[in-house]
Coordinates of C-alpha atoms in Angstrom, one line a residue:
Chain O
M241 CA 5.9 42.2 8.3
T242 CA 4.5 41.3 11.7
I243 CA 3.9 37.8 12.9
A244 CA 0.2 38.2 12.3
E245 CA 0.8 39.4 8.7
T246 CA 3.2 36.5 8.0
Q247 CA 0.5 34.1 9.3
Q248 CA -2.0 35.8 7.1
Q249 CA 0.3 35.4 4.1
I250 CA 0.7 31.7 4.9
I251 CA -3.1 31.3 5.2
S252 CA -3.6 32.8 1.7
E253 CA -0.9 30.7 0.2
F254 CA -2.5 27.5 1.6
S255 CA -6.0 28.7 0.4
L256 CA -4.7 28.2 -3.2
F257 CA -4.5 24.5 -2.7
D258 CA -7.4 22.4 -3.9
D259 CA -6.7 19.2 -2.1
W260 CA -4.5 17.7 0.6
M261 CA -2.0 16.4 -1.9
D262 CA -1.0 19.9 -3.1
K263 CA -0.8 21.0 0.5
Y264 CA 1.5 18.3 1.5
N265 CA 3.6 18.6 -1.7
Y266 CA 4.1 22.2 -0.6
L267 CA 5.0 21.2 2.9
I268 CA 7.5 18.6 1.5
E269 CA 9.0 21.3 -0.8
M270 CA 9.4 23.6 2.2
G271 CA 10.9 20.7 4.2
R272 CA 13.7 20.6 1.6
E273 CA 14.4 24.3 2.1
V274 CA 14.7 24.5 5.9
P275 CA 17.4 26.9 7.0
R276 CA 19.8 24.1 8.0
I277 CA 20.9 23.9 11.6
D278 CA 24.7 24.0 12.1
E279 CA 25.8 20.3 12.4
R280 CA 27.4 21.1 15.8
Y281 CA 23.9 21.8 17.2
K282 CA 22.5 18.5 16.1
T283 CA 23.0 17.1 19.5
N284 CA 20.6 15.6 22.1
N285 CA 20.6 19.0 23.8
H286 CA 18.8 20.5 20.8
L287 CA 16.5 17.6 20.3
I288 CA 12.8 18.1 20.8
S289 CA 12.0 14.6 22.1
G290 CA 9.0 12.5 21.1
C291 CA 8.3 9.2 19.5
Q292 CA 7.8 9.9 15.8
S293 CA 10.7 11.8 14.2
R294 CA 13.6 13.7 15.5
V295 CA 13.6 17.5 15.4
W296 CA 16.6 19.6 16.3
L297 CA 16.0 23.3 17.0
H298 CA 18.6 26.0 17.7
A299 CA 18.1 29.7 18.4
D300 CA 20.5 32.7 18.3
M301 CA 20.0 36.2 19.3
R302 CA 21.3 39.1 17.1
D303 CA 20.4 42.7 17.6
G304 CA 17.6 41.9 20.0
K305 CA 16.0 39.4 17.6
I306 CA 15.8 35.7 17.7
Y307 CA 16.8 33.6 14.7
F308 CA 15.9 29.9 14.6
T309 CA 17.5 27.1 12.6
A310 CA 16.2 23.5 12.6
D311 CA 16.4 20.1 11.1
S312 CA 14.5 16.8 11.2
D313 CA 14.9 13.4 9.8
A314 CA 11.3 13.5 8.4
V315 CA 10.6 15.9 5.6
I316 CA 7.0 16.8 6.4
T317 CA 8.1 17.6 9.9
K318 CA 10.8 19.8 8.4
G319 CA 8.2 21.5 6.3
I320 CA 6.2 22.3 9.4
V321 CA 9.3 23.6 11.2
N322 CA 10.0 25.8 8.3
L323 CA 6.6 27.3 8.5
L324 CA 7.1 28.1 12.1
I325 CA 10.6 29.5 11.3
R326 CA 9.0 31.8 8.8
V327 CA 6.5 33.0 11.4
F328 CA 8.8 33.3 14.4
S329 CA 12.4 33.8 13.2
G330 CA 13.8 37.3 13.2
R331 CA 11.4 38.5 15.9
M332 CA 11.8 40.1 19.3
P333 CA 11.2 37.8 22.2
D334 CA 8.0 39.6 23.2
E335 CA 6.5 39.2 19.8
I336 CA 7.2 35.4 19.9
L337 CA 5.8 35.1 23.4
E338 CA 2.6 37.0 22.6
A339 CA 1.9 35.3 19.2
D340 CA -0.9 32.8 18.9
T341 CA -0.8 29.8 16.5
D342 CA -4.4 29.8 15.2
F343 CA -3.1 29.9 11.7
I344 CA -2.2 26.2 11.9
D345 CA -5.8 25.4 12.2
Q346 CA -6.8 27.7 9.5
I347 CA -4.4 26.1 7.0
G348 CA -5.9 22.7 7.7
L349 CA -3.0 21.1 9.6
K350 CA -5.0 20.8 12.8
E351 CA -4.3 17.1 13.0
H352 CA -0.6 18.0 13.6
L353 CA -1.7 19.7 16.8
S354 CA -3.0 16.5 18.3
P355 CA -1.0 14.9 21.2
T356 CA -0.3 11.8 19.2
R357 CA 2.0 13.7 17.0
S358 CA 4.1 14.4 19.9
N359 CA 6.9 15.7 17.8
G360 CA 4.6 17.9 15.9
L361 CA 3.8 21.5 16.2
V362 CA 2.9 21.7 19.8
S363 CA 6.3 20.8 21.1
M364 CA 8.1 22.9 18.4
V365 CA 6.0 26.0 19.3
K366 CA 6.6 25.3 23.0
Q367 CA 10.3 25.1 22.4
M368 CA 10.4 28.3 20.4
K369 CA 8.6 30.2 23.0
L370 CA 10.9 28.7 25.6
Y371 CA 13.9 30.1 23.7
A372 CA 12.1 33.5 23.6
Q373 CA 11.5 33.4 27.3
V374 CA 15.2 32.5 28.0
Y375 CA 16.5 35.2 25.7
K376 CA 14.2 37.8 27.2
L377 CA 15.5 37.0 30.7
K378 CA 19.0 37.2 29.4
Q379 CA 18.3 40.7 27.9
S380 CA 16.9 42.0 31.1
N381 CA 19.9 40.8 33.2
Chain I
M157 CA -8.5 -25.7 4.8
K158 CA -9.4 -22.7 2.7
P159 CA -9.1 -19.1 3.7
F160 CA -12.3 -17.0 3.8
A161 CA -14.2 -16.5 0.6
D162 CA -15.2 -13.0 -0.4
N163 CA -18.8 -13.3 0.7
E164 CA -17.5 -14.6 4.1
I165 CA -15.3 -11.6 4.5
A166 CA -18.2 -9.3 3.7
E167 CA -20.3 -11.1 6.3
I168 CA -17.5 -10.8 8.9
R169 CA -17.1 -7.1 8.1
S170 CA -20.8 -6.5 8.5
H171 CA -20.3 -7.0 12.3
F172 CA -17.8 -4.1 12.6
P173 CA -19.5 -0.7 12.3
A174 CA -16.1 1.1 12.5
L175 CA -15.0 -0.4 9.2
H176 CA -17.9 1.1 7.3
Q177 CA -17.0 4.8 7.8
K178 CA -15.2 7.1 5.5
V179 CA -12.0 8.8 6.6
Y180 CA -11.2 12.1 4.8
G181 CA -14.0 11.1 2.4
K182 CA -12.2 7.9 1.5
P183 CA -13.0 4.3 2.3
F184 CA -11.4 3.4 5.6
V185 CA -8.6 0.9 5.4
Y186 CA -7.8 -0.2 9.0
L187 CA -4.5 -1.9 9.3
D188 CA -3.5 -1.0 12.8
N189 CA -4.8 -4.2 14.4
A190 CA -1.7 -4.9 16.3
A191 CA -2.4 -1.7 18.3
T192 CA -6.0 -2.5 18.8
T193 CA -8.7 -4.3 16.9
Q194 CA -12.1 -2.9 16.0
K195 CA -15.2 -4.2 17.9
P196 CA -18.0 -6.2 16.6
Q197 CA -21.5 -4.8 17.3
A198 CA -22.2 -7.7 19.7
V199 CA -19.4 -6.5 22.0
I200 CA -20.6 -2.9 21.8
D201 CA -24.2 -4.0 22.5
R202 CA -23.0 -6.1 25.5
L203 CA -21.4 -3.0 27.1
V204 CA -24.6 -1.0 26.5
A205 CA -26.8 -3.8 27.9
Y206 CA -24.7 -4.1 31.0
Y207 CA -24.8 -0.5 31.9
S208 CA -28.4 -0.1 30.8
L209 CA -29.9 -2.9 32.9
E210 CA -27.4 -5.0 34.7
N211 CA -25.1 -2.5 36.4
S212 CA -24.3 -3.4 40.0
N213 CA -21.3 -4.3 42.1
I214 CA -20.4 -7.9 42.2
H215 CA -19.5 -10.5 44.8
R216 CA -21.1 -8.6 47.8
G217 CA -24.7 -7.6 47.0
V218 CA -27.5 -10.0 48.0
H219 CA -29.8 -8.2 45.7
Y220 CA -31.0 -9.5 42.4
L221 CA -28.8 -7.4 40.0
S222 CA -25.7 -8.0 42.0
Q223 CA -26.3 -11.7 41.9
Q224 CA -27.0 -11.6 38.1
A225 CA -23.8 -9.6 37.5
T226 CA -21.7 -11.8 39.7
Q227 CA -23.0 -14.9 37.9
A228 CA -22.3 -13.3 34.5
Y229 CA -18.8 -12.2 35.6
E230 CA -17.9 -15.7 36.8
D231 CA -19.4 -17.3 33.7
A232 CA -17.1 -15.1 31.7
R233 CA -14.1 -16.3 33.7
Q234 CA -15.0 -19.8 32.7
T235 CA -15.3 -18.8 29.0
V236 CA -11.8 -17.3 29.2
A237 CA -10.5 -20.4 30.9
D238 CA -12.0 -22.5 28.1
F239 CA -10.7 -20.2 25.4
I240 CA -7.1 -20.8 26.4
N241 CA -7.8 -24.3 27.8
A242 CA -6.9 -23.5 31.4
S243 CA -7.7 -26.4 33.7
A244 CA -9.7 -24.3 36.1
A245 CA -11.5 -20.9 36.1
N246 CA -9.7 -19.7 39.2
Q247 CA -6.5 -19.7 37.3
I248 CA -7.8 -16.7 35.3
I249 CA -7.1 -13.4 36.9
F250 CA -8.7 -10.3 35.4
T251 CA -6.5 -7.3 35.0
K252 CA -6.6 -4.0 33.0
G253 CA -4.6 -5.6 30.2
T254 CA -1.3 -7.3 29.3
T255 CA 0.7 -4.5 30.8
E256 CA -1.0 -4.8 34.2
S257 CA -0.8 -8.6 34.0
V258 CA 3.0 -8.4 33.6
N259 CA 3.2 -5.8 36.4
L260 CA 1.1 -7.9 38.7
L261 CA 3.4 -10.9 38.1
A262 CA 6.5 -8.8 38.5
G263 CA 5.1 -7.1 41.6
S264 CA 4.4 -10.4 43.2
L265 CA 7.5 -12.3 42.2
R266 CA 9.8 -9.6 43.3
Q267 CA 8.6 -10.0 46.9
F268 CA 9.6 -13.6 47.3
Y269 CA 11.1 -15.1 44.2
L270 CA 13.2 -12.7 42.1
L271 CA 15.8 -11.7 44.5
E272 CA 19.3 -10.4 44.7
G273 CA 21.7 -12.3 42.4
D274 CA 18.8 -13.8 40.4
A275 CA 18.2 -13.3 36.7
V276 CA 15.3 -12.9 34.3
L277 CA 15.6 -13.9 30.7
I278 CA 13.7 -12.1 27.9
T279 CA 14.2 -12.0 24.2
G280 CA 15.4 -9.0 22.1
M281 CA 11.9 -8.6 20.5
E282 CA 9.9 -7.9 23.7
H283 CA 7.3 -5.1 23.7
H284 CA 8.2 -2.5 26.4
S285 CA 5.4 -4.0 28.6
N286 CA 7.3 -7.3 28.9
L287 CA 10.7 -5.6 29.2
V288 CA 10.5 -2.6 31.4
P289 CA 8.7 -4.3 34.4
W290 CA 11.4 -7.0 34.5
Q291 CA 14.2 -4.5 34.0
Q292 CA 12.9 -2.5 36.9
V293 CA 12.5 -5.5 39.2
C294 CA 16.0 -6.5 38.3
K295 CA 17.3 -3.0 39.1
Q296 CA 15.4 -2.8 42.4
N297 CA 16.4 -6.3 43.6
Q298 CA 20.0 -6.3 42.2
A299 CA 19.1 -9.1 39.8
E300 CA 20.3 -9.4 36.2
L301 CA 18.3 -9.0 33.0
L302 CA 19.4 -11.5 30.3
V303 CA 18.4 -10.8 26.7
A304 CA 18.3 -13.5 24.0
A305 CA 19.6 -12.0 20.8
L306 CA 17.7 -11.8 17.5
N307 CA 19.2 -12.9 14.2
D308 CA 19.1 -10.8 11.1
K309 CA 15.7 -12.1 10.1
G310 CA 14.2 -11.0 13.4
E311 CA 14.0 -14.5 15.0
T312 CA 15.1 -15.3 18.5
D313 CA 18.5 -16.9 18.3
L314 CA 17.7 -20.2 20.0
D315 CA 21.3 -21.1 20.6
H316 CA 21.8 -17.9 22.5
F317 CA 18.5 -18.5 24.4
A318 CA 19.8 -22.0 25.4
E319 CA 23.2 -20.5 26.5
L320 CA 21.4 -17.9 28.7
L321 CA 19.2 -20.7 30.2
D322 CA 22.4 -22.3 31.4
K323 CA 22.8 -19.2 33.6
K324 CA 19.8 -20.5 35.5
P325 CA 17.5 -17.5 35.3
K326 CA 14.5 -17.6 37.7
L327 CA 12.1 -16.8 34.9
A328 CA 11.9 -16.6 31.1
A329 CA 9.5 -13.9 29.9
I330 CA 9.0 -14.3 26.1
T331 CA 6.6 -12.9 23.6
H332 CA 4.6 -15.3 21.5
I333 CA 4.4 -13.0 18.5
S334 CA 6.4 -9.8 18.1
N335 CA 4.3 -6.7 17.7
A336 CA 7.0 -4.9 15.8
L337 CA 8.2 -7.6 13.5
G338 CA 5.5 -10.2 13.4
S339 CA 8.0 -12.9 14.2
V340 CA 6.4 -16.0 15.8
N341 CA 8.6 -17.4 18.6
P342 CA 8.6 -21.2 18.8
V343 CA 7.1 -20.8 22.3
K344 CA 6.4 -24.5 22.8
E345 CA 10.0 -25.4 22.0
M346 CA 11.3 -22.6 24.1
I347 CA 9.1 -23.6 27.1
R348 CA 10.4 -27.1 26.8
M349 CA 14.0 -25.9 26.7
A350 CA 13.4 -23.7 29.7
H351 CA 11.6 -26.4 31.7
E352 CA 14.5 -28.8 31.1
K353 CA 16.6 -26.3 33.0
G354 CA 13.9 -25.8 35.6
V355 CA 13.1 -22.3 34.4
P356 CA 9.4 -21.2 34.5
V357 CA 8.1 -19.3 31.5
L358 CA 5.8 -16.4 31.0
V359 CA 4.3 -16.1 27.5
D360 CA 3.2 -12.6 26.4
G361 CA 0.2 -13.5 24.2
A362 CA -1.0 -10.0 23.5
Q363 CA -0.3 -10.3 19.7
A364 CA -1.2 -14.0 19.5
V365 CA -4.7 -14.4 20.8
A366 CA -6.4 -13.0 17.7
H367 CA -4.3 -15.0 15.3
T368 CA -3.7 -18.4 16.7
S369 CA -5.5 -20.8 19.1
I370 CA -4.0 -21.0 22.5
D371 CA -3.8 -24.1 24.7
V372 CA -1.9 -23.2 27.9
Q373 CA -1.8 -26.8 29.0
E374 CA -0.4 -28.0 25.7
L375 CA 2.2 -25.2 25.7
D376 CA 2.8 -26.0 29.4
C377 CA 3.6 -22.3 30.0
D378 CA 3.6 -21.3 33.7
F379 CA 2.1 -17.9 33.0
F380 CA 0.2 -16.5 30.0
V381 CA -1.0 -12.9 29.6
F382 CA -3.1 -11.1 27.0
S383 CA -5.4 -8.1 26.5
G384 CA -9.1 -8.1 25.4
H385 CA -8.9 -5.1 23.1
K386 CA -6.4 -6.8 20.7
M387 CA -9.0 -9.6 20.2
F388 CA -12.1 -7.6 19.4
G389 CA -13.0 -7.1 23.1
P390 CA -13.2 -3.8 25.0
M391 CA -10.2 -1.8 26.2
G392 CA -9.2 -1.9 29.9
I393 CA -9.6 -5.7 30.3
G394 CA -6.9 -8.3 30.3
V395 CA -5.9 -11.6 31.7
L396 CA -3.2 -13.2 33.7
Y397 CA -3.3 -17.0 33.6
A398 CA -1.0 -18.9 35.9
K399 CA -0.5 -22.5 37.0
A400 CA -2.3 -23.1 40.3
F401 CA 1.0 -23.8 42.1
W402 CA 2.2 -20.3 41.3
L403 CA -1.0 -18.5 42.2
Q404 CA -1.1 -20.2 45.6
K405 CA 2.5 -19.3 46.3
M406 CA 2.3 -15.7 45.0
P407 CA 1.5 -12.9 47.5
P408 CA -1.0 -10.3 46.4
W409 CA 0.2 -7.3 44.5
Q410 CA -2.5 -4.8 45.2
F411 CA -4.5 -4.4 48.3
G412 CA -8.0 -3.2 49.0
G413 CA -11.5 -4.5 49.0
E414 CA -12.6 -7.7 47.4
M415 CA -9.2 -9.4 47.8
V416 CA -9.5 -9.8 51.6
D417 CA -11.1 -12.4 53.9
Q418 CA -10.8 -11.0 57.4
V419 CA -9.6 -7.5 58.2
S420 CA -8.8 -6.0 61.6
F421 CA -6.5 -3.0 62.3
E422 CA -3.7 -5.4 63.2
E423 CA -4.0 -8.0 60.5
T424 CA -5.6 -9.1 57.2
T425 CA -6.1 -12.5 55.8
F426 CA -6.6 -12.7 52.0
N427 CA -9.4 -14.1 50.0
Q428 CA -9.1 -17.3 48.0
L429 CA -8.1 -17.5 44.4
P430 CA -8.7 -15.8 42.0
F431 CA -10.0 -13.0 44.2
K432 CA -6.8 -12.3 46.2
F433 CA -5.4 -10.8 43.0
E434 CA -8.4 -8.7 42.0
A435 CA -8.4 -5.8 44.5
G436 CA -11.2 -3.3 44.2
T437 CA -14.3 -3.2 42.0
P438 CA -13.4 -5.0 38.8
N439 CA -14.2 -3.9 35.3
V440 CA -17.4 -6.0 35.1
A441 CA -18.5 -4.5 31.7
G442 CA -15.1 -5.2 30.3
V443 CA -15.2 -8.8 31.4
L444 CA -18.6 -9.3 29.9
G445 CA -17.5 -7.7 26.7
L446 CA -14.5 -9.9 26.6
K447 CA -16.7 -13.0 26.9
T448 CA -18.8 -11.7 24.0
A449 CA -15.6 -11.1 22.0
I450 CA -14.5 -14.7 22.6
D451 CA -18.0 -16.0 21.7
F452 CA -17.7 -14.0 18.5
L453 CA -14.3 -15.3 17.7
K454 CA -15.3 -18.9 18.4
Q455 CA -17.7 -18.8 15.4
Y456 CA -14.6 -19.0 13.2
D457 CA -11.9 -21.5 12.9
M458 CA -8.6 -20.1 14.1
E459 CA -6.7 -22.0 11.4
V460 CA -8.9 -20.4 8.7
I461 CA -8.3 -17.0 10.3
A462 CA -4.6 -17.6 10.2
K463 CA -4.7 -18.8 6.7
H464 CA -6.7 -15.7 5.6
E465 CA -4.4 -13.3 7.3
N466 CA -1.2 -15.0 6.0
Q467 CA -2.7 -14.9 2.5
L468 CA -3.3 -11.1 2.8
M469 CA 0.2 -10.6 4.2
Q470 CA 1.7 -12.5 1.3
Q471 CA -0.3 -10.4 -1.2
A472 CA 0.7 -7.2 0.5
L473 CA 4.3 -8.2 0.5
E474 CA 4.3 -9.0 -3.1
K475 CA 2.8 -5.7 -4.0
L476 CA 4.9 -3.6 -1.6
L477 CA 8.1 -5.1 -2.7
T478 CA 7.6 -3.7 -6.2
I479 CA 8.2 -0.2 -4.7
P480 CA 11.8 0.8 -5.2
G481 CA 13.7 1.1 -1.9
M482 CA 11.2 -1.0 0.0
R483 CA 12.9 -2.8 2.9
L484 CA 11.2 -5.3 5.2
I485 CA 12.2 -5.2 8.8
G486 CA 11.8 -8.7 10.2
E487 CA 11.8 -11.6 7.8
A488 CA 11.2 -14.5 10.1
E489 CA 10.2 -17.7 8.5
N490 CA 7.2 -17.9 10.8
R491 CA 5.4 -14.6 10.9
A492 CA 1.9 -13.6 11.8
G493 CA -0.3 -10.5 11.6
V494 CA 2.4 -7.9 11.0
I495 CA 4.4 -6.4 8.1
S496 CA 7.0 -3.9 9.2
F497 CA 8.9 -1.9 6.6
V498 CA 10.9 1.2 5.8
V499 CA 11.5 2.8 2.4
D500 CA 14.9 4.1 1.6
G501 CA 15.0 7.8 1.4
T502 CA 11.8 8.4 3.3
H503 CA 10.9 8.6 7.0
P504 CA 8.3 6.2 8.4
S505 CA 6.4 9.1 10.0
D506 CA 6.1 10.9 6.6
I507 CA 4.7 7.8 5.0
G508 CA 2.3 7.4 7.9
T509 CA 1.1 11.0 7.7
L510 CA 0.5 10.7 3.9
V511 CA -1.2 7.3 3.9
D512 CA -3.5 8.6 6.7
K513 CA -4.7 11.3 4.3
M514 CA -5.6 8.5 1.9
G515 CA -7.8 6.8 4.5
V516 CA -5.2 4.1 5.4
A517 CA -4.6 3.6 9.1
V518 CA -1.2 2.1 9.8
R519 CA 1.2 2.6 12.7
T520 CA 4.5 4.4 12.4
G521 CA 7.3 4.7 15.0
H522 CA 9.1 2.3 17.3
H523 CA 5.9 0.3 18.2
C524 CA 6.9 0.4 21.9
A525 CA 9.9 -1.8 21.1
Q526 CA 12.8 0.6 20.9
P527 CA 15.5 -2.1 21.3
V528 CA 14.1 -3.8 18.2
M529 CA 14.5 -0.6 16.2
T530 CA 18.0 -0.2 17.5
R531 CA 18.8 -3.8 16.6
F532 CA 17.8 -3.1 13.0
D533 CA 19.2 0.4 13.0
V534 CA 16.1 2.2 11.9
P535 CA 14.4 5.2 13.6
G536 CA 11.1 3.3 13.3
T537 CA 9.0 1.4 10.8
V538 CA 5.7 1.6 9.0
R539 CA 3.6 -1.3 10.3
A540 CA 0.6 -2.8 8.7
S541 CA -1.1 -5.3 10.9
F542 CA -4.0 -7.6 9.9
A543 CA -7.1 -9.1 11.4
L544 CA -9.7 -11.5 10.3
Y545 CA -11.9 -8.7 8.8
N546 CA -9.3 -7.3 6.4
S547 CA -9.8 -7.9 2.7
L548 CA -7.9 -7.8 -0.5
A549 CA -9.3 -4.3 -1.0
D550 CA -7.4 -3.2 2.2
V551 CA -4.2 -4.7 0.8
E552 CA -4.7 -2.8 -2.5
G553 CA -5.6 0.4 -0.6
L554 CA -2.4 0.1 1.4
F555 CA -0.3 -0.6 -1.6
Q556 CA -1.7 2.4 -3.6
A557 CA -1.4 4.7 -0.7
V558 CA 2.2 3.7 0.1
K559 CA 3.2 4.0 -3.5
K560 CA 1.7 7.4 -3.8
A561 CA 3.3 8.6 -0.6
V562 CA 6.7 7.4 -1.7
M563 CA 6.3 9.2 -5.0
M564 CA 5.5 12.4 -3.2
L565 CA 8.4 12.1 -0.8
R566 CA 11.0 11.4 -3.4

């Protein structure tokens, strides 16, 4: 499945929800299933800084693909990270770098894109793309 | 004295258009008043009227509009002086807000008064705006920042405060009411203690002005700062009050037009008070809006407002404490305006996100008081903060929303 196809799948999943509560219950559920980051990566170096909740993000490269793990002390934030991991993990650097994130808007989580949620989606996506950039450079060296 | 009756609250609410909207299709419950209060229609109208018909630069035009605007601006200064019972209007300096007021003071005092080897005393509950400016001045001038500890209830430890006063700080900068905990500092007593040791006192009144009446002469504080937007006025306008002695002694902090008397390429002499501290074109509309906000607030008895808010806080506490795992952060005997809490097993930002979806506006996070969060070992709190227009329905809305959020998160 490509990134676009995964995004499309998430959009159809979210379209089943009638109201915000179902949607957030789903996010909370996904927050409980985040591929846990190895404890040794839960350091300040892996922290995406901001003022609301703490998010740690780690990336590994295996066979040319990047695999993300993450954790957060807030469960909704973790659910959102998990969505992003579903979309971006196990991809080649170029796929990640070229992907857009319009699906966030389409599943009705637009408010998490606002700058006030400084630990929200924007900085996570940025950080994931940054990892992709770094691994891409490493590959070409 | 009785708190507001239901019909009185309805009347008060009718002045605030923002309260009558729906958020996500639900009635709007606004409990983020410690961040900023909503504006009464009169304040909104005042800004529109100024920009529609009165706009002109003040203090220099000889034309009609400039004279009108200058008069209105200076009348507003008198209104502010009366509001906090300053003895003269020229002790009122207009700034952008509390933060700029503190920076003005810090920027001026650091030039001649807070020098190497000196110390500044603050409390452990200060907002970053009354902490970072002093910390930076201390760093720049090799001075020491002394911090009076908080007890487990979130009150300033007055014994520790007294001990630190013995170190002869050059200034004590203390908040009147904590924005993160709601603790009310016994400022009058603390000022008396400081003055006994010859220490001047700055009171950060940002959280106080909408909840309690202020009399700077009775308090005998040397400096008092507050923002207009936390007391129903516009954003971008604030006040620094200082005793005349200090204002005369203090060098200007910012330079430019308006604050000067004679300028040549070699030298500049500065304008008289209060203008020497108001460089550049001021926020005239903001000042006029602030006057209107004060006029609005003056219709009500501050004691009644306080009683009303305390009653709402009490009711909110009683309800919230029925939620398992509910833990209050800050349980000072004397509290105003703010309830701060965490719920075991949940993160404040998750609660904030979910109650927002139910139309309830609260603040989550560290409330620009990170050392306070560190003191209580929490990543942040959920903060509900009250104003005179809040009602029992708001309290119920908050309770139901938090209860539901906690259920979802567990």
